XYZ file of N, CA and C in Angstrom:
351
model
N 47.290 101.404 -31.833
C 45.853 101.536 -31.825
C 45.515 102.986 -31.493
N 44.664 103.591 -32.326
C 44.215 104.964 -32.087
C 42.730 104.950 -31.745
N 42.354 105.767 -30.779
C 40.953 105.920 -30.403
C 40.564 107.356 -30.712
N 39.528 107.508 -31.540
C 39.078 108.815 -31.993
C 37.604 108.957 -31.632
N 37.212 110.131 -31.144
C 35.830 110.358 -30.733
C 35.267 111.615 -31.385
N 33.974 111.582 -31.672
C 33.297 112.788 -32.142
C 33.070 113.746 -30.989
N 33.113 113.223 -29.748
C 32.649 113.992 -28.609
C 31.132 114.006 -28.646
N 30.490 114.491 -27.594
C 29.031 114.519 -27.576
C 28.498 115.496 -28.629
N 27.491 115.063 -29.371
C 26.866 115.895 -30.394
C 25.431 116.186 -29.969
N 25.127 117.463 -29.797
C 23.787 117.908 -29.424
C 22.875 117.805 -30.647
N 21.677 117.275 -30.461
C 20.749 117.057 -31.564
C 19.314 117.323 -31.108
N 19.131 118.352 -30.276
C 17.809 118.670 -29.736
C 16.851 119.092 -30.841
N 15.567 118.787 -30.670
C 14.573 119.133 -31.688
C 14.466 120.642 -31.938
N 14.254 120.985 -33.194
C 13.950 122.345 -33.625
C 12.580 122.268 -34.286
N 11.612 122.993 -33.734
C 10.229 122.905 -34.215
C 9.728 121.458 -34.215
N 10.119 120.706 -33.193
C 9.649 119.335 -33.020
C 10.397 118.269 -33.793
N 11.410 118.658 -34.566
C 12.162 117.686 -35.369
C 13.645 117.829 -35.062
N 14.306 116.709 -34.780
C 15.757 116.750 -34.564
C 16.458 116.984 -35.895
N 17.503 117.817 -35.919
C 18.203 118.092 -37.175
C 18.760 116.833 -37.837
N 19.355 115.944 -37.042
C 19.957 114.732 -37.597
C 19.100 113.519 -37.255
N 18.763 112.764 -38.291
C 18.008 111.526 -38.139
C 18.924 110.309 -38.326
N 19.973 110.520 -39.116
C 20.882 109.430 -39.479
C 22.302 109.974 -39.560
N 23.273 109.128 -39.260
C 24.689 109.491 -39.358
C 25.326 108.623 -40.448
N 26.075 109.280 -41.330
C 26.854 108.569 -42.341
C 28.319 108.641 -41.938
N 28.967 107.480 -41.900
C 30.385 107.390 -41.537
C 31.148 106.933 -42.777
N 32.137 107.719 -43.175
C 33.009 107.366 -44.294
C 34.383 107.043 -43.740
N 34.926 105.906 -44.157
C 36.261 105.479 -43.734
C 37.089 105.200 -44.977
N 38.329 105.646 -44.974
C 39.206 105.404 -46.114
C 40.564 104.909 -45.618
N 41.043 103.863 -46.257
C 42.387 103.346 -46.006
C 43.243 103.793 -47.185
N 44.140 104.726 -46.963
C 44.974 105.281 -48.034
C 46.249 104.459 -48.292
N 46.447 103.403 -47.538
C 47.629 102.550 -47.716
C 47.396 101.635 -48.924
N 48.371 101.546 -49.801
C 48.219 100.735 -51.016
C 48.583 99.268 -50.814
N 49.068 98.916 -49.616
C 49.520 97.543 -49.376
C 48.835 96.899 -48.167
N 48.654 97.658 -47.099
C 48.208 97.095 -45.828
C 46.738 97.373 -45.520
N 46.175 96.513 -44.662
C 44.792 96.642 -44.212
C 44.722 97.338 -42.858
N 43.519 97.790 -42.525
C 43.254 98.388 -41.213
C 41.884 97.910 -40.741
N 41.681 97.966 -39.455
C 40.397 97.614 -38.866
C 39.879 98.828 -38.103
N 38.571 99.091 -38.251
C 37.933 100.189 -37.526
C 36.796 99.597 -36.700
N 36.849 99.809 -35.386
C 35.760 99.434 -34.493
C 34.908 100.676 -34.287
N 33.620 100.585 -34.642
C 32.685 101.704 -34.496
C 31.822 101.445 -33.272
N 31.800 102.419 -32.356
C 30.918 102.359 -31.197
C 30.068 103.625 -31.200
N 28.759 103.449 -31.224
C 27.843 104.578 -31.195
C 27.075 104.576 -29.888
N 26.939 105.746 -29.281
C 26.259 105.880 -27.990
C 25.159 106.923 -28.113
N 24.001 106.664 -27.512
C 23.055 107.752 -27.338
C 23.169 108.224 -25.909
N 23.033 109.533 -25.749
C 23.288 110.186 -24.469
C 21.968 110.750 -23.939
N 21.482 110.172 -22.860
C 20.202 110.606 -22.288
C 20.259 110.585 -20.765
N 21.281 111.175 -20.212
C 21.504 111.090 -18.774
C 22.488 109.989 -18.444
N 22.584 109.017 -19.331
C 23.628 107.995 -19.265
C 24.112 107.750 -20.690
N 25.215 107.096 -20.810
C 25.843 106.815 -22.114
C 25.537 105.359 -22.452
N 24.666 105.146 -23.450
C 24.185 103.808 -23.783
C 24.672 103.395 -25.167
N 25.383 102.272 -25.232
C 25.892 101.744 -26.498
C 24.736 101.227 -27.344
N 24.646 101.663 -28.599
C 23.625 101.142 -29.507
C 24.189 100.706 -30.855
N 25.455 101.043 -31.138
C 26.128 100.582 -32.352
C 27.447 99.952 -31.939
N 27.691 98.750 -32.410
C 28.968 98.072 -32.201
C 29.260 97.304 -33.479
N 30.211 97.809 -34.251
C 30.500 97.217 -35.557
C 31.997 97.285 -35.829
N 32.546 96.213 -36.378
C 33.948 96.188 -36.767
C 34.021 96.106 -38.285
N 34.845 96.992 -38.879
C 34.964 97.067 -40.331
C 36.422 96.832 -40.709
N 36.664 95.871 -41.603
C 37.998 95.627 -42.142
C 38.133 96.419 -43.431
N 39.144 97.281 -43.485
C 39.417 98.072 -44.685
C 40.646 97.508 -45.381
N 40.455 96.974 -46.572
C 41.567 96.450 -47.360
C 42.342 97.637 -47.956
N 43.509 97.407 -48.544
C 44.279 98.502 -49.120
C 43.450 99.329 -50.107
N 43.533 100.647 -49.964
C 42.838 101.610 -50.827
C 41.317 101.503 -50.793
N 40.758 100.909 -49.777
C 39.309 100.746 -49.708
C 38.647 101.946 -49.039
N 37.461 102.280 -49.533
C 36.590 103.277 -48.921
C 35.320 102.547 -48.511
N 34.883 102.744 -47.272
C 33.666 102.092 -46.775
C 32.736 103.152 -46.184
N 31.444 102.925 -46.347
C 30.419 103.827 -45.818
C 29.464 103.027 -44.953
N 29.131 103.579 -43.805
C 28.144 102.965 -42.905
C 27.136 104.033 -42.525
N 25.867 103.661 -42.457
C 24.803 104.559 -42.027
C 24.183 104.011 -40.757
N 23.974 104.908 -39.785
C 23.391 104.499 -38.504
C 22.324 105.498 -38.068
N 21.318 104.976 -37.428
C 20.241 105.767 -36.845
C 20.826 106.742 -35.827
N 20.309 107.974 -35.799
C 20.828 108.958 -34.845
C 19.749 109.921 -34.378
N 18.510 109.506 -34.372
C 17.404 110.383 -33.980
C 17.283 110.424 -32.455
N 18.321 110.972 -31.812
C 18.399 111.117 -30.355
C 18.675 112.579 -30.035
N 18.403 112.997 -28.790
C 18.714 114.367 -28.380
C 20.218 114.625 -28.351
N 21.003 113.578 -28.121
C 22.466 113.700 -28.131
C 23.059 112.317 -28.403
N 24.203 112.307 -29.084
C 24.869 111.037 -29.393
C 26.369 111.273 -29.518
N 27.102 110.182 -29.562
C 28.565 110.225 -29.690
C 29.013 108.969 -30.414
N 30.041 109.096 -31.253
C 30.652 107.936 -31.892
C 32.127 107.892 -31.521
N 32.613 106.676 -31.254
C 34.017 106.438 -30.927
C 34.543 105.416 -31.928
N 35.704 105.696 -32.497
C 36.322 104.826 -33.496
C 37.681 104.371 -32.983
N 37.920 103.079 -33.021
C 39.215 102.525 -32.653
C 39.820 101.921 -33.913
N 40.942 102.471 -34.350
C 41.604 101.960 -35.553
C 42.808 101.123 -35.143
N 43.045 100.060 -35.900
C 44.188 99.196 -35.628
C 44.629 98.532 -36.923
N 45.746 97.846 -36.860
C 46.280 97.141 -38.024
C 47.427 97.909 -38.643
N 48.105 97.279 -39.609
C 49.286 97.900 -40.224
C 49.013 99.245 -40.901
N 47.784 99.464 -41.388
C 47.463 100.721 -42.083
C 46.731 101.711 -41.181
N 46.831 101.507 -39.873
C 46.141 102.381 -38.915
C 46.418 103.864 -39.173
N 47.671 104.224 -39.387
C 48.028 105.634 -39.575
C 47.574 106.185 -40.916
N 47.199 105.322 -41.846
C 46.729 105.758 -43.169
C 45.213 105.747 -43.271
N 44.544 105.546 -42.150
C 43.088 105.439 -42.145
C 42.466 106.738 -41.643
N 41.500 107.246 -42.396
C 40.805 108.470 -42.017
C 39.313 108.211 -41.960
N 38.628 108.973 -41.088
C 37.199 108.774 -40.849
C 36.513 110.129 -40.845
N 35.339 110.202 -41.467
C 34.503 111.402 -41.364
C 33.097 110.976 -40.963
N 32.396 111.886 -40.304
C 31.048 111.621 -39.800
C 30.145 112.754 -40.284
N 28.998 112.390 -40.850
C 28.088 113.361 -41.438
C 26.676 113.127 -40.916
N 26.047 114.162 -40.373
C 24.649 114.077 -39.990
C 23.763 114.271 -41.210
N 22.619 113.555 -41.238
C 21.652 113.696 -42.329
C 20.264 113.939 -41.741
N 19.508 114.809 -42.381
C 18.160 115.085 -41.898
C 17.182 114.018 -42.398
N 15.881 114.211 -42.125
C 14.887 113.199 -42.455
C 14.756 112.947 -43.952
N 15.144 113.911 -44.798
C 15.086 113.693 -46.249
C 16.439 113.251 -46.817
N 17.428 113.008 -45.933
C 18.729 112.511 -46.376
C 19.746 113.585 -46.720
N 19.378 114.854 -46.562
C 20.304 115.946 -46.847
C 21.363 116.049 -45.750
N 22.589 116.388 -46.144
C 23.671 116.569 -45.176
C 23.405 117.783 -44.294
N 23.721 117.650 -43.005
C 23.614 118.745 -42.045
C 25.031 119.271 -41.838
N 25.336 120.423 -42.437
C 26.720 120.916 -42.406
C 27.206 121.212 -40.995
N 26.306 121.586 -40.091
C 26.743 121.876 -38.724
C 27.079 120.607 -37.952
N 26.673 119.453 -38.471
C 26.959 118.189 -37.791
C 27.788 117.293 -38.699
N 28.915 117.801 -39.114
C 29.864 117.009 -39.877
C 31.224 117.144 -39.233
N 31.920 116.038 -39.147
C 33.259 116.022 -38.551
C 34.176 115.271 -39.507
N 35.280 115.893 -39.852
C 36.281 115.222 -40.672
C 37.426 114.813 -39.767
N 38.305 113.968 -40.260
C 39.318 113.333 -39.406
C 40.162 114.341 -38.625
N 40.483 115.494 -39.183
C 41.307 116.476 -38.455
C 40.571 117.143 -37.297
N 39.244 117.054 -37.289
C 38.468 117.718 -36.251
C 38.094 116.807 -35.094
N 38.320 115.526 -35.219
C 37.893 114.595 -34.181
C 38.889 114.548 -33.045
N 38.396 114.186 -31.876
C 39.204 114.161 -30.668
C 39.910 112.822 -30.525
N 41.200 112.851 -30.282
C 41.920 111.614 -29.970
C 41.885 111.422 -28.472
N 41.556 110.213 -28.044
C 41.455 109.916 -26.613
C 42.747 109.314 -26.109
């Protein structure tokens, strides 16, 4: 079982609007035979760490899955727990999106950049 975290992501308002309104999570299972499970935990950070997303995703062989979650907070964090036979073949990326749905390049994390706990 691997636990991967984005770490805390600052999302303070600029001119009254937070840069990221929504987070897109892409998960890919590159194993051609085995499945993997990804537990998604999303927290908003406001002096305390409060869980607001709790979702488990089963990735079949060669499957790509996308999840979108609200992220209009001053700070947030996502933690991913991967398990199953294809755990080592599973990769995750996280992308911030603004109010019009455009990607926020400063708030994107690919699997090599995430913190293992």
